[in-house]
Coordinates of C-alpha atoms in Angstrom, one line a residue:
Chain A
M463 CA -196.1 101.1 1.4
N464 CA -195.6 99.8 -2.1
A465 CA -192.4 98.5 -3.6
E466 CA -191.7 101.8 -5.3
Q467 CA -191.5 103.6 -2.0
N468 CA -189.3 100.9 -0.3
K469 CA -186.7 101.4 -2.9
P470 CA -183.9 103.6 -1.4
T471 CA -183.7 107.0 -3.0
R472 CA -180.4 108.2 -4.4
R473 CA -180.1 110.7 -1.6
E474 CA -180.3 108.0 1.0
E475 CA -177.8 105.9 -0.8
T476 CA -175.2 108.6 -1.0
A477 CA -175.8 109.5 2.7
G478 CA -174.8 105.9 3.6
L479 CA -178.2 105.2 5.1
I480 CA -178.3 101.7 3.6
E481 CA -175.0 100.8 5.3
Y482 CA -176.2 101.9 8.7
S483 CA -179.9 101.1 8.7
T484 CA -180.1 100.1 12.4
E485 CA -178.7 103.3 13.8
N486 CA -179.5 106.9 13.3
L487 CA -177.4 108.8 10.9
V488 CA -176.9 112.5 10.8
P489 CA -175.3 113.8 7.6
F490 CA -173.3 116.9 8.4
G491 CA -172.4 119.5 5.8
P492 CA -170.9 119.9 3.3
I493 CA -171.5 123.4 1.8
H494 CA -171.7 126.6 3.6
P495 CA -171.0 130.0 1.9
A496 CA -169.2 131.4 4.9
L497 CA -166.6 128.6 5.0
K498 CA -163.1 128.2 3.7
E499 CA -163.3 124.4 3.9
P500 CA -166.6 122.6 3.5
E501 CA -166.4 119.2 5.0
Y502 CA -168.9 116.5 5.3
F503 CA -169.2 114.2 8.4
K504 CA -171.5 111.2 8.6
L505 CA -172.5 111.1 12.3
I506 CA -173.8 107.7 13.4
L507 CA -175.9 108.0 16.6
E508 CA -177.3 105.6 19.1
G509 CA -179.9 107.7 20.9
E510 CA -178.3 110.9 21.6
R511 CA -174.7 109.7 21.6
I512 CA -172.3 109.5 18.7
V513 CA -170.8 106.1 18.0
E514 CA -169.0 106.7 14.8
V515 CA -168.0 109.5 12.5
I516 CA -167.0 109.2 8.8
P517 CA -165.4 112.1 7.1
R518 CA -165.7 113.1 3.4
I519 CA -163.7 116.1 2.3
G520 CA -162.6 117.5 -1.0
Y521 CA -165.5 119.7 -1.8
V522 CA -163.2 122.6 -2.5
H523 CA -160.3 120.6 -3.8
R524 CA -159.0 122.9 -6.6
G525 CA -156.1 120.7 -7.7
L526 CA -153.4 123.2 -6.5
E527 CA -150.7 120.5 -6.6
K528 CA -151.5 119.7 -10.3
A529 CA -151.7 123.4 -11.1
A530 CA -148.3 124.0 -9.4
E531 CA -146.7 121.6 -11.9
M532 CA -147.6 124.0 -14.7
R533 CA -146.6 127.3 -13.2
P534 CA -143.3 129.0 -12.6
W535 CA -141.8 128.8 -9.1
V536 CA -142.6 132.3 -8.2
Q537 CA -146.2 132.2 -9.2
N538 CA -146.7 129.1 -7.1
M539 CA -145.8 131.0 -4.0
Y540 CA -148.7 133.4 -4.4
M541 CA -151.0 130.6 -5.5
F542 CA -150.3 128.5 -2.4
E543 CA -150.9 131.6 -0.3
R544 CA -154.5 131.4 -1.5
T545 CA -154.8 128.0 0.1
C546 CA -156.3 129.5 3.3
G547 CA -158.1 132.7 4.0
I548 CA -156.9 133.0 7.6
C549 CA -153.4 131.5 7.8
S550 CA -152.3 132.6 4.4
F551 CA -148.8 133.9 5.1
V552 CA -147.5 130.7 6.6
H553 CA -148.3 128.8 3.5
S554 CA -146.1 131.0 1.3
L555 CA -143.5 131.0 4.1
C556 CA -143.3 127.2 4.2
Y557 CA -143.3 126.8 0.4
G558 CA -140.7 129.5 0.2
Q559 CA -138.5 127.8 2.7
A560 CA -138.8 124.5 0.9
V561 CA -137.6 126.2 -2.4
E562 CA -134.9 128.3 -0.7
G563 CA -133.4 125.0 0.6
L564 CA -132.7 124.0 -3.0
T565 CA -130.8 127.1 -3.7
M566 CA -127.5 128.4 -2.3
F567 CA -128.9 131.7 -1.1
Q568 CA -129.5 132.7 2.5
V569 CA -132.4 134.8 3.8
P570 CA -131.3 138.2 5.3
R571 CA -131.7 138.5 9.1
R572 CA -134.0 141.5 8.9
A573 CA -136.4 139.5 6.5
K574 CA -136.4 136.6 9.1
Y575 CA -137.6 139.0 11.8
I576 CA -140.3 140.5 9.5
R577 CA -141.5 137.0 8.7
L578 CA -141.8 136.2 12.3
I579 CA -143.8 139.4 13.1
I580 CA -146.3 138.7 10.3
A581 CA -146.6 135.0 11.2
E582 CA -147.3 135.9 14.8
L583 CA -149.8 138.6 14.0
E584 CA -151.5 136.0 11.8
R585 CA -151.6 133.6 14.7
I586 CA -153.2 136.1 17.1
H587 CA -155.8 137.0 14.5
S588 CA -156.6 133.3 13.8
H589 CA -156.8 132.4 17.5
L590 CA -159.1 135.4 18.2
L591 CA -161.3 134.5 15.3
W592 CA -161.6 131.0 16.7
V593 CA -162.4 132.2 20.3
G594 CA -165.2 134.4 18.9
L595 CA -166.6 131.4 17.0
M596 CA -166.5 129.3 20.1
G597 CA -168.5 132.0 21.9
H598 CA -171.0 132.0 19.0
W599 CA -171.6 128.2 19.0
A600 CA -171.7 128.1 22.8
G601 CA -174.5 130.7 22.8
F602 CA -172.5 133.5 24.3
E603 CA -172.8 136.1 21.5
T604 CA -171.3 139.0 23.5
L605 CA -168.0 137.2 23.6
F606 CA -168.1 136.8 19.8
M607 CA -168.7 140.5 19.3
W608 CA -165.9 141.6 21.7
V609 CA -163.3 139.2 20.4
W610 CA -163.9 140.1 16.8
S611 CA -163.7 143.8 17.5
D612 CA -160.3 143.1 19.1
R613 CA -159.3 141.1 16.1
E614 CA -159.7 144.3 14.0
I615 CA -156.7 145.8 15.9
V616 CA -154.5 143.0 14.6
L617 CA -155.9 143.3 11.1
D618 CA -155.2 147.0 11.0
L619 CA -151.6 146.3 12.0
V620 CA -151.3 143.7 9.2
E621 CA -152.8 146.2 6.8
A622 CA -150.4 148.9 7.9
I623 CA -147.4 146.6 7.4
S624 CA -148.3 144.7 4.3
G625 CA -151.1 146.7 2.6
N626 CA -153.6 143.9 2.8
R627 CA -155.8 142.5 5.6
V628 CA -155.9 138.9 4.6
H629 CA -153.6 137.9 1.7
K630 CA -150.5 139.7 2.7
S631 CA -148.3 138.6 -0.2
M632 CA -145.3 139.6 1.9
N633 CA -143.1 136.7 1.0
A634 CA -140.6 136.5 -1.7
F635 CA -137.9 133.8 -2.3
C636 CA -135.0 134.6 0.2
G637 CA -136.7 137.6 1.7
V638 CA -139.8 139.7 2.0
R639 CA -141.3 142.1 -0.5
R640 CA -141.9 145.1 1.8
D641 CA -140.0 146.6 4.6
M642 CA -141.6 147.5 7.9
P643 CA -143.0 151.1 7.7
E644 CA -141.0 153.6 9.7
G645 CA -142.3 154.8 13.1
M646 CA -144.5 151.7 13.6
E647 CA -142.6 150.4 16.6
D648 CA -144.4 152.3 19.4
R649 CA -147.8 151.7 17.9
I650 CA -147.2 147.9 17.5
I651 CA -145.9 147.6 21.1
E652 CA -148.8 149.6 22.5
R653 CA -151.3 147.5 20.7
M654 CA -149.6 144.3 21.8
K655 CA -149.8 145.4 25.4
H656 CA -153.5 146.0 24.9
M657 CA -153.9 142.6 23.3
T658 CA -152.2 141.0 26.3
D659 CA -154.7 142.7 28.6
R660 CA -157.6 141.6 26.6
A661 CA -156.4 138.0 26.4
H662 CA -156.0 137.9 30.2
Y663 CA -159.5 139.3 30.5
Y664 CA -161.0 136.7 28.1
R665 CA -159.1 134.0 30.0
Q666 CA -160.9 135.2 33.2
I667 CA -164.2 135.0 31.4
I668 CA -163.6 131.4 30.2
D669 CA -162.8 130.3 33.7
T670 CA -165.7 132.0 35.5
E671 CA -168.6 132.6 33.1
E672 CA -171.5 130.2 33.5
T673 CA -172.3 129.7 29.8
M674 CA -168.8 128.9 28.8
L675 CA -168.2 126.6 31.8
A676 CA -171.3 124.6 31.0
R677 CA -170.6 124.3 27.3
T678 CA -166.8 123.6 27.5
E679 CA -165.9 122.0 30.8
N680 CA -165.5 118.2 30.4
V681 CA -166.9 118.4 26.9
G682 CA -165.1 116.3 24.3
N683 CA -164.0 112.7 24.5
K684 CA -160.7 112.6 26.5
V685 CA -157.7 111.5 24.4
D686 CA -154.4 110.4 25.9
Q687 CA -151.0 111.3 24.6
E688 CA -150.3 107.9 23.1
T689 CA -153.5 108.1 21.0
A690 CA -152.8 111.7 19.9
Q691 CA -149.4 110.7 18.8
K692 CA -150.6 107.7 16.9
L693 CA -153.3 109.8 15.1
C694 CA -150.5 112.2 14.0
A695 CA -152.2 115.2 15.8
V696 CA -150.5 118.5 15.3
G697 CA -150.5 122.0 16.8
P698 CA -152.9 122.9 19.6
M699 CA -154.5 119.5 19.3
A700 CA -151.2 117.8 20.3
R701 CA -150.3 120.5 22.9
Y702 CA -153.7 120.3 24.7
V703 CA -153.0 116.7 25.8
G704 CA -149.5 117.7 27.0
L705 CA -147.3 116.8 24.0
R706 CA -144.6 119.4 23.4
H707 CA -145.2 119.5 19.6
D708 CA -144.4 122.9 18.2
V709 CA -142.3 123.4 15.1
R710 CA -141.3 126.9 16.3
L711 CA -139.5 125.2 19.3
T712 CA -138.4 121.9 17.9
D713 CA -137.1 123.0 14.5
P714 CA -136.9 126.8 14.6
Y715 CA -137.3 128.6 11.3
A716 CA -137.4 132.4 10.5
A717 CA -136.1 134.2 13.6
Y718 CA -137.6 131.8 16.2
D719 CA -134.2 130.7 17.4
E720 CA -133.4 134.3 18.3
V721 CA -136.6 135.4 20.0
P722 CA -137.1 134.0 23.5
F723 CA -140.5 132.3 24.1
D724 CA -141.9 129.1 25.6
I725 CA -144.8 127.1 24.2
V726 CA -148.0 126.5 26.1
T727 CA -149.2 123.0 26.9
R728 CA -152.2 121.8 29.0
N729 CA -153.4 118.5 30.2
E730 CA -157.1 118.7 31.2
G731 CA -158.1 117.2 27.8
D732 CA -161.4 119.0 27.4
V733 CA -162.6 121.8 25.1
R734 CA -161.9 124.4 27.8
A735 CA -158.3 123.4 27.8
L736 CA -158.2 124.3 24.1
L737 CA -159.7 127.7 24.9
R738 CA -157.2 128.3 27.7
L739 CA -154.3 127.2 25.5
R740 CA -155.1 129.4 22.6
L741 CA -155.7 132.4 24.8
D742 CA -152.4 131.9 26.5
E743 CA -150.7 131.5 23.1
I744 CA -152.0 135.0 22.2
V745 CA -150.1 136.4 25.1
V746 CA -146.9 134.5 24.0
S747 CA -147.3 135.7 20.5
A748 CA -147.8 139.3 21.6
N749 CA -144.6 139.2 23.6
M750 CA -142.7 137.8 20.7
I751 CA -143.9 140.5 18.4
S752 CA -142.9 143.2 20.9
Y753 CA -139.5 141.7 21.3
A754 CA -139.0 141.3 17.5
V755 CA -140.0 144.9 16.8
E756 CA -137.7 146.2 19.5
H757 CA -134.7 144.1 18.3
L758 CA -135.4 144.4 14.5
P759 CA -131.9 144.2 12.9
E760 CA -130.8 146.6 10.2
G761 CA -129.9 145.4 6.7
P762 CA -131.3 144.3 3.4
I763 CA -134.7 142.6 3.3
R764 CA -134.3 140.5 0.2
V765 CA -131.8 138.6 -2.0
K766 CA -132.8 138.3 -5.7
I767 CA -132.6 134.7 -6.9
P768 CA -132.6 133.4 -10.5
P769 CA -135.9 131.9 -11.8
V770 CA -134.3 128.5 -12.4
I771 CA -134.2 126.3 -9.3
P772 CA -131.4 123.6 -9.1
A773 CA -132.5 120.0 -9.3
G774 CA -133.2 118.2 -6.1
E775 CA -135.9 117.5 -3.5
H776 CA -136.5 119.3 -0.2
S777 CA -139.2 119.5 2.4
S778 CA -140.0 122.2 5.0
H779 CA -142.5 122.4 7.8
C780 CA -143.8 125.4 9.8
E781 CA -146.2 126.0 12.7
A782 CA -149.4 127.5 11.3
P783 CA -152.0 128.7 13.8
R784 CA -153.8 125.4 13.5
G785 CA -150.7 123.2 13.7
E786 CA -147.8 122.0 11.6
I787 CA -148.0 122.5 7.8
F788 CA -145.7 120.5 5.5
Y789 CA -144.4 121.3 2.0
Y790 CA -142.4 118.9 -0.2
V791 CA -140.9 120.2 -3.4
R792 CA -139.1 118.4 -6.2
S793 CA -137.2 120.2 -8.9
G794 CA -135.9 118.8 -12.2
G795 CA -133.7 121.9 -12.6
G796 CA -136.2 124.0 -14.6
R797 CA -138.4 127.0 -14.3
I798 CA -141.4 124.8 -13.3
P799 CA -141.5 122.4 -10.3
E800 CA -141.8 118.7 -10.9
R801 CA -143.9 118.1 -7.9
V802 CA -145.2 120.2 -5.0
K803 CA -146.9 118.5 -2.1
S804 CA -148.7 120.5 0.6
R805 CA -150.3 119.1 3.7
Q806 CA -152.5 121.3 5.8
P807 CA -153.0 121.0 9.6
T808 CA -156.7 120.3 9.3
L809 CA -156.2 117.1 7.3
A810 CA -153.7 115.9 10.0
N811 CA -156.2 116.8 12.8
I812 CA -159.3 115.1 11.3
P813 CA -158.5 111.6 12.7
I814 CA -158.2 113.1 16.3
A815 CA -161.4 115.1 15.7
L816 CA -163.3 111.9 14.9
E817 CA -161.9 110.5 18.2
L818 CA -163.0 113.6 20.1
L819 CA -166.6 113.3 18.9
K820 CA -167.1 109.7 20.0
G821 CA -169.5 109.3 23.0
Q822 CA -170.5 113.0 22.8
T823 CA -174.1 114.2 22.5
L824 CA -175.6 115.7 19.3
A825 CA -175.9 119.0 21.2
D826 CA -172.1 119.1 21.7
V827 CA -171.3 118.6 18.1
P828 CA -171.0 122.3 17.1
V829 CA -168.7 123.0 20.0
V830 CA -166.5 120.0 19.7
L831 CA -166.1 120.3 16.0
T832 CA -165.3 124.0 16.3
A833 CA -162.8 123.2 19.0
I834 CA -160.3 121.6 16.6
D835 CA -160.4 124.8 14.6
P836 CA -161.1 123.2 11.3
C837 CA -162.6 126.3 9.7
F838 CA -165.8 124.3 10.3
G839 CA -169.3 125.7 10.2
C840 CA -170.8 123.8 7.4
M841 CA -173.8 122.9 9.4
D842 CA -176.3 125.1 7.6
R843 CA -177.9 122.1 6.0
M844 CA -178.3 119.1 8.1
S845 CA -181.0 116.5 7.4
F846 CA -182.1 114.1 10.1
L847 CA -183.7 110.7 9.7
D848 CA -185.0 108.7 12.6
T849 CA -184.9 105.2 11.1
D850 CA -187.3 103.7 13.8
T851 CA -190.2 106.0 12.8
N852 CA -189.0 106.8 9.3
R853 CA -189.5 110.5 10.2
Q854 CA -187.2 112.9 8.3
W855 CA -186.6 116.5 9.0
T856 CA -184.0 119.2 8.2
W857 CA -182.3 121.6 10.5
S858 CA -180.4 124.7 9.6
G859 CA -177.1 125.4 11.4
E860 CA -179.0 128.1 13.5
Q861 CA -181.5 125.6 14.6
L862 CA -178.8 123.1 15.6
R863 CA -177.1 125.9 17.6
L864 CA -180.4 126.7 19.4
Y865 CA -180.9 123.0 20.1
G866 CA -177.5 122.9 21.7
I867 CA -178.2 126.0 23.9
K868 CA -181.7 124.7 24.8
H869 CA -180.2 121.3 25.8
Y870 CA -178.0 123.1 28.4
F871 CA -180.0 126.1 29.4
P872 CA -183.7 125.1 29.1
E873 CA -184.8 127.9 31.5
R874 CA -183.8 130.5 28.9
F875 CA -186.5 129.3 26.6
K876 CA -189.3 129.4 29.3
K877 CA -191.5 132.4 29.1
Chain B
M768 CA -128.9 113.3 19.5
S769 CA -129.3 113.8 15.8
E770 CA -125.9 112.3 15.1
T771 CA -126.9 109.1 16.8
L772 CA -130.3 109.0 15.1
L773 CA -128.6 109.3 11.7
A774 CA -126.0 106.7 12.6
R775 CA -128.7 104.3 13.7
I776 CA -130.8 104.8 10.6
T777 CA -127.7 104.2 8.4
T778 CA -126.9 101.0 10.3
F779 CA -130.4 99.7 10.1
A780 CA -130.7 100.6 6.4
A781 CA -127.5 98.6 5.7
E782 CA -129.0 95.6 7.5
S783 CA -132.1 95.8 5.2
N784 CA -129.9 95.9 2.1
T785 CA -130.5 99.5 1.4
K786 CA -128.8 102.8 1.9
A787 CA -129.6 106.0 3.8
V788 CA -128.6 108.9 1.6
P789 CA -128.2 112.3 3.4
L790 CA -129.7 114.9 1.2
R791 CA -128.5 117.9 3.3
K792 CA -128.3 118.9 6.9
G793 CA -131.3 117.4 8.7
E794 CA -132.7 115.4 5.8
T795 CA -132.1 111.8 4.9
L796 CA -133.6 109.7 2.2
V797 CA -134.0 105.9 2.6
E798 CA -135.2 103.8 -0.3
V799 CA -136.9 100.6 0.8
D800 CA -138.4 97.7 -1.1
Q801 CA -142.2 97.4 -1.0
A802 CA -141.9 94.0 0.6
N803 CA -139.8 95.4 3.5
I804 CA -141.7 98.7 4.1
K805 CA -143.8 97.6 7.1
I806 CA -140.8 96.0 8.9
F807 CA -138.8 99.1 8.3
I808 CA -141.5 101.5 9.5
S809 CA -142.2 99.5 12.6
H810 CA -138.5 99.6 13.4
L811 CA -138.5 103.4 13.0
L812 CA -141.5 103.6 15.4
N813 CA -140.4 101.1 18.0
D814 CA -136.7 101.2 18.1
L815 CA -135.9 104.7 17.0
A816 CA -139.1 106.4 18.6
L817 CA -139.8 108.3 15.4
R818 CA -143.4 108.9 16.2
H819 CA -144.5 111.8 14.0
L820 CA -145.5 110.9 10.4
A821 CA -145.9 114.3 8.7
T822 CA -147.6 113.0 5.6
I823 CA -147.2 110.6 2.7
T824 CA -146.4 112.0 -0.7
G825 CA -147.1 110.3 -4.0
L826 CA -144.7 110.8 -6.9
D827 CA -144.8 109.9 -10.6
L828 CA -141.4 108.4 -11.4
G829 CA -142.2 107.4 -15.0
Q830 CA -142.4 103.6 -14.9
N831 CA -143.1 103.5 -11.2
L832 CA -145.1 105.4 -8.6
G833 CA -143.1 106.6 -5.6
I834 CA -144.6 106.6 -2.2
T835 CA -142.6 108.7 0.3
Y836 CA -143.3 108.6 4.1
H837 CA -142.0 111.8 5.8
F838 CA -141.0 111.2 9.4
I839 CA -140.0 114.2 11.5
Q840 CA -138.3 114.3 14.9
G841 CA -137.0 117.6 16.0
Q842 CA -134.7 119.0 13.3
E843 CA -134.4 115.6 11.5
T844 CA -136.6 114.6 8.6
I845 CA -136.4 111.1 7.3
H846 CA -138.0 110.4 3.9
V847 CA -138.7 106.7 3.5
R848 CA -139.4 106.0 -0.2
T849 CA -140.8 102.9 -1.7
S850 CA -142.1 102.4 -5.2
V851 CA -144.7 100.3 -6.9
P852 CA -145.0 99.6 -10.7
K853 CA -147.7 101.6 -12.6
T854 CA -149.0 98.5 -14.1
N855 CA -149.9 97.0 -10.7
P856 CA -150.1 99.9 -8.2
A857 CA -150.7 97.9 -5.0
A858 CA -148.9 98.8 -1.8
L859 CA -149.1 97.7 1.8
S860 CA -151.1 99.9 4.2
I861 CA -149.4 101.1 7.4
V862 CA -152.7 102.0 9.1
D863 CA -152.2 99.2 11.7
L864 CA -148.9 100.8 12.7
I865 CA -149.9 104.4 12.4
P866 CA -153.7 104.9 12.5
G867 CA -153.3 108.6 11.6
A868 CA -152.0 107.6 8.1
I869 CA -155.5 106.5 7.0
L870 CA -156.4 109.8 5.2
Y871 CA -153.0 110.2 3.6
E872 CA -153.3 106.8 2.0
M873 CA -156.8 107.6 0.8
E874 CA -155.5 110.8 -0.7
I875 CA -152.8 108.9 -2.7
H876 CA -155.4 106.4 -3.8
D877 CA -157.5 109.2 -5.2
M878 CA -154.7 111.1 -6.8
F879 CA -152.4 108.3 -8.0
G880 CA -154.6 105.2 -8.0
V881 CA -152.4 103.3 -5.6
T882 CA -154.4 100.7 -3.7
F883 CA -153.2 100.2 -0.1
T884 CA -153.9 96.6 1.1
G885 CA -155.2 96.7 4.7
N886 CA -156.7 100.2 4.7
P887 CA -160.3 99.8 5.7
W888 CA -161.5 103.0 3.9
I889 CA -159.5 102.6 0.7
N890 CA -162.5 102.2 -1.5
R891 CA -164.2 105.4 -0.3
K892 CA -163.4 108.6 -2.1
L893 CA -161.8 111.3 -0.1
L894 CA -161.0 114.2 -2.5
L895 CA -162.3 113.3 -5.9
P896 CA -166.0 113.9 -6.7
D897 CA -168.4 111.0 -6.3
D898 CA -169.2 111.0 -10.0
W899 CA -165.5 110.9 -11.1
P900 CA -165.5 108.5 -14.1
A901 CA -163.8 105.2 -13.2
D902 CA -162.0 105.0 -16.5
L903 CA -160.3 108.4 -16.2
P904 CA -156.7 108.1 -15.2
P905 CA -155.8 109.4 -11.7
P906 CA -155.4 113.2 -11.9
L907 CA -151.9 113.7 -10.5
L908 CA -150.2 111.3 -13.0
K909 CA -147.9 113.2 -15.4
T910 CA -149.9 111.6 -18.3
S911 CA -153.2 113.2 -17.1
K912 CA -153.7 116.5 -18.8
P913 CA -156.1 119.0 -17.2
A914 CA -157.6 119.9 -20.6
E915 CA -158.5 116.3 -21.3
I916 CA -160.1 115.9 -17.9
R917 CA -162.1 119.1 -18.4
K918 CA -163.3 117.9 -21.7
R919 CA -164.3 114.5 -20.3
L920 CA -166.2 116.1 -17.4
G921 CA -167.9 118.5 -19.8
L922 CA -166.2 121.5 -18.3
E923 CA -164.4 122.9 -21.4
T924 CA -166.9 125.7 -21.8
A925 CA -166.2 126.9 -18.2
Q926 CA -162.6 127.4 -19.0
K927 CA -163.2 130.0 -21.7

């Protein structure tokens, strides 16, 4: 090997291979067309086990916080709704609540109920999407197909109420833009009953089916409550270790103080606990929607507010499907905000995800990373370098998925 | 519960020569000197059991850069604000107290240029691109104009 070849290439340098030359490094990500959030993880392996993970995010950072400082208050609401393609409504809800706190106006009671119905429909749809993806990465494609067909029921309801499947654009300051269509009550209640049955059925599958048991039981590094709290975990990632962390319960917004419900917590501490937790939450959400539809109060749905927001600062937090989201707004008393800060649940959950991966095998990486629900799937281009033999190869996400399935069920690949 | 929490924070703020200002129901703002920030936060963690740090917000306050730590417990939000001068934006890291703060500090480093002493990953980029020019001002400062940044990065044609 001559000197020219020994010189590290730019690609190796950016991958951090120089830093960790004695261990194997698997760069993970970052771009995948099907993703909302490309993320890049440097996985440092010793043999088959992961010893350290280094995150690098920001590939789709569009500078929304800077853009918000140049747009009127109302435009920002619909801009922040575009933050996520799954939990879009809750962003506009949380930003709206933060701004409403600066004004003197109150949200009408009917609007609060409609907000709750949309937010819970969104939670069911997000959780179902995630359960389907777990089935896909675990090698149980039938579950993926079934769950995503059930997700269509929720999307149809959302479309019937708001006119859109994904970006509902339902929120306005101090109210909602559209009323509930008339004669929808029976349909929603019947669909929610069906959804509850399906969630119970999937729950049974998770607990008994061989593929799901092998891929999820005792998978994922166990994290105790103390660690989860120190790492500022939110949402399901806090509840699955037994912490009662749920904004809907601890600081009720919208109509959550009027609708009876209880949050779900688990304490097994593996990936299967997350599956059980999210499926149980679907049942809780379905019951809440049925109750809210039956008890929907009469009255106005919106109060018009002036475009100038009084000076001051305010923060608001809401429970998105993935956990707590947080908005901070600061007004100088004009038509344009001085500062808007938004923090999404995935950013808060990345430190605990890194902890969850430690000590796991490369074959479990797709399942464990999907388990935190980070909108993650950016595995379509992974390159591997074995530093002992200097052998380098590239796997697509599909190849990694097959590797994981083969690791657990080698007999399926024997002819 | 919330009454006592507020009372205890007010007492402790008075002891550290600062003031707890109630913004509205359930929200309190405490301004703390940069030198005392770690003592104050460790007190919040250990004595008041305020465990959940929602996030850290950077603010452009003109001469200074504000760093606000948002602690949430139940229906109470405590904003702890400290400020560093723009000419020397160096702050103390709280990663040893709250390990979950590591990414939030990296975010403020990228967006406002504040260096947190004690954060092991502070020199890594989190959000900005790898080839972000070192002499460009941090993007979220009020003096940074998007048009200038676009021009500098050779993106002005993309805007049209």
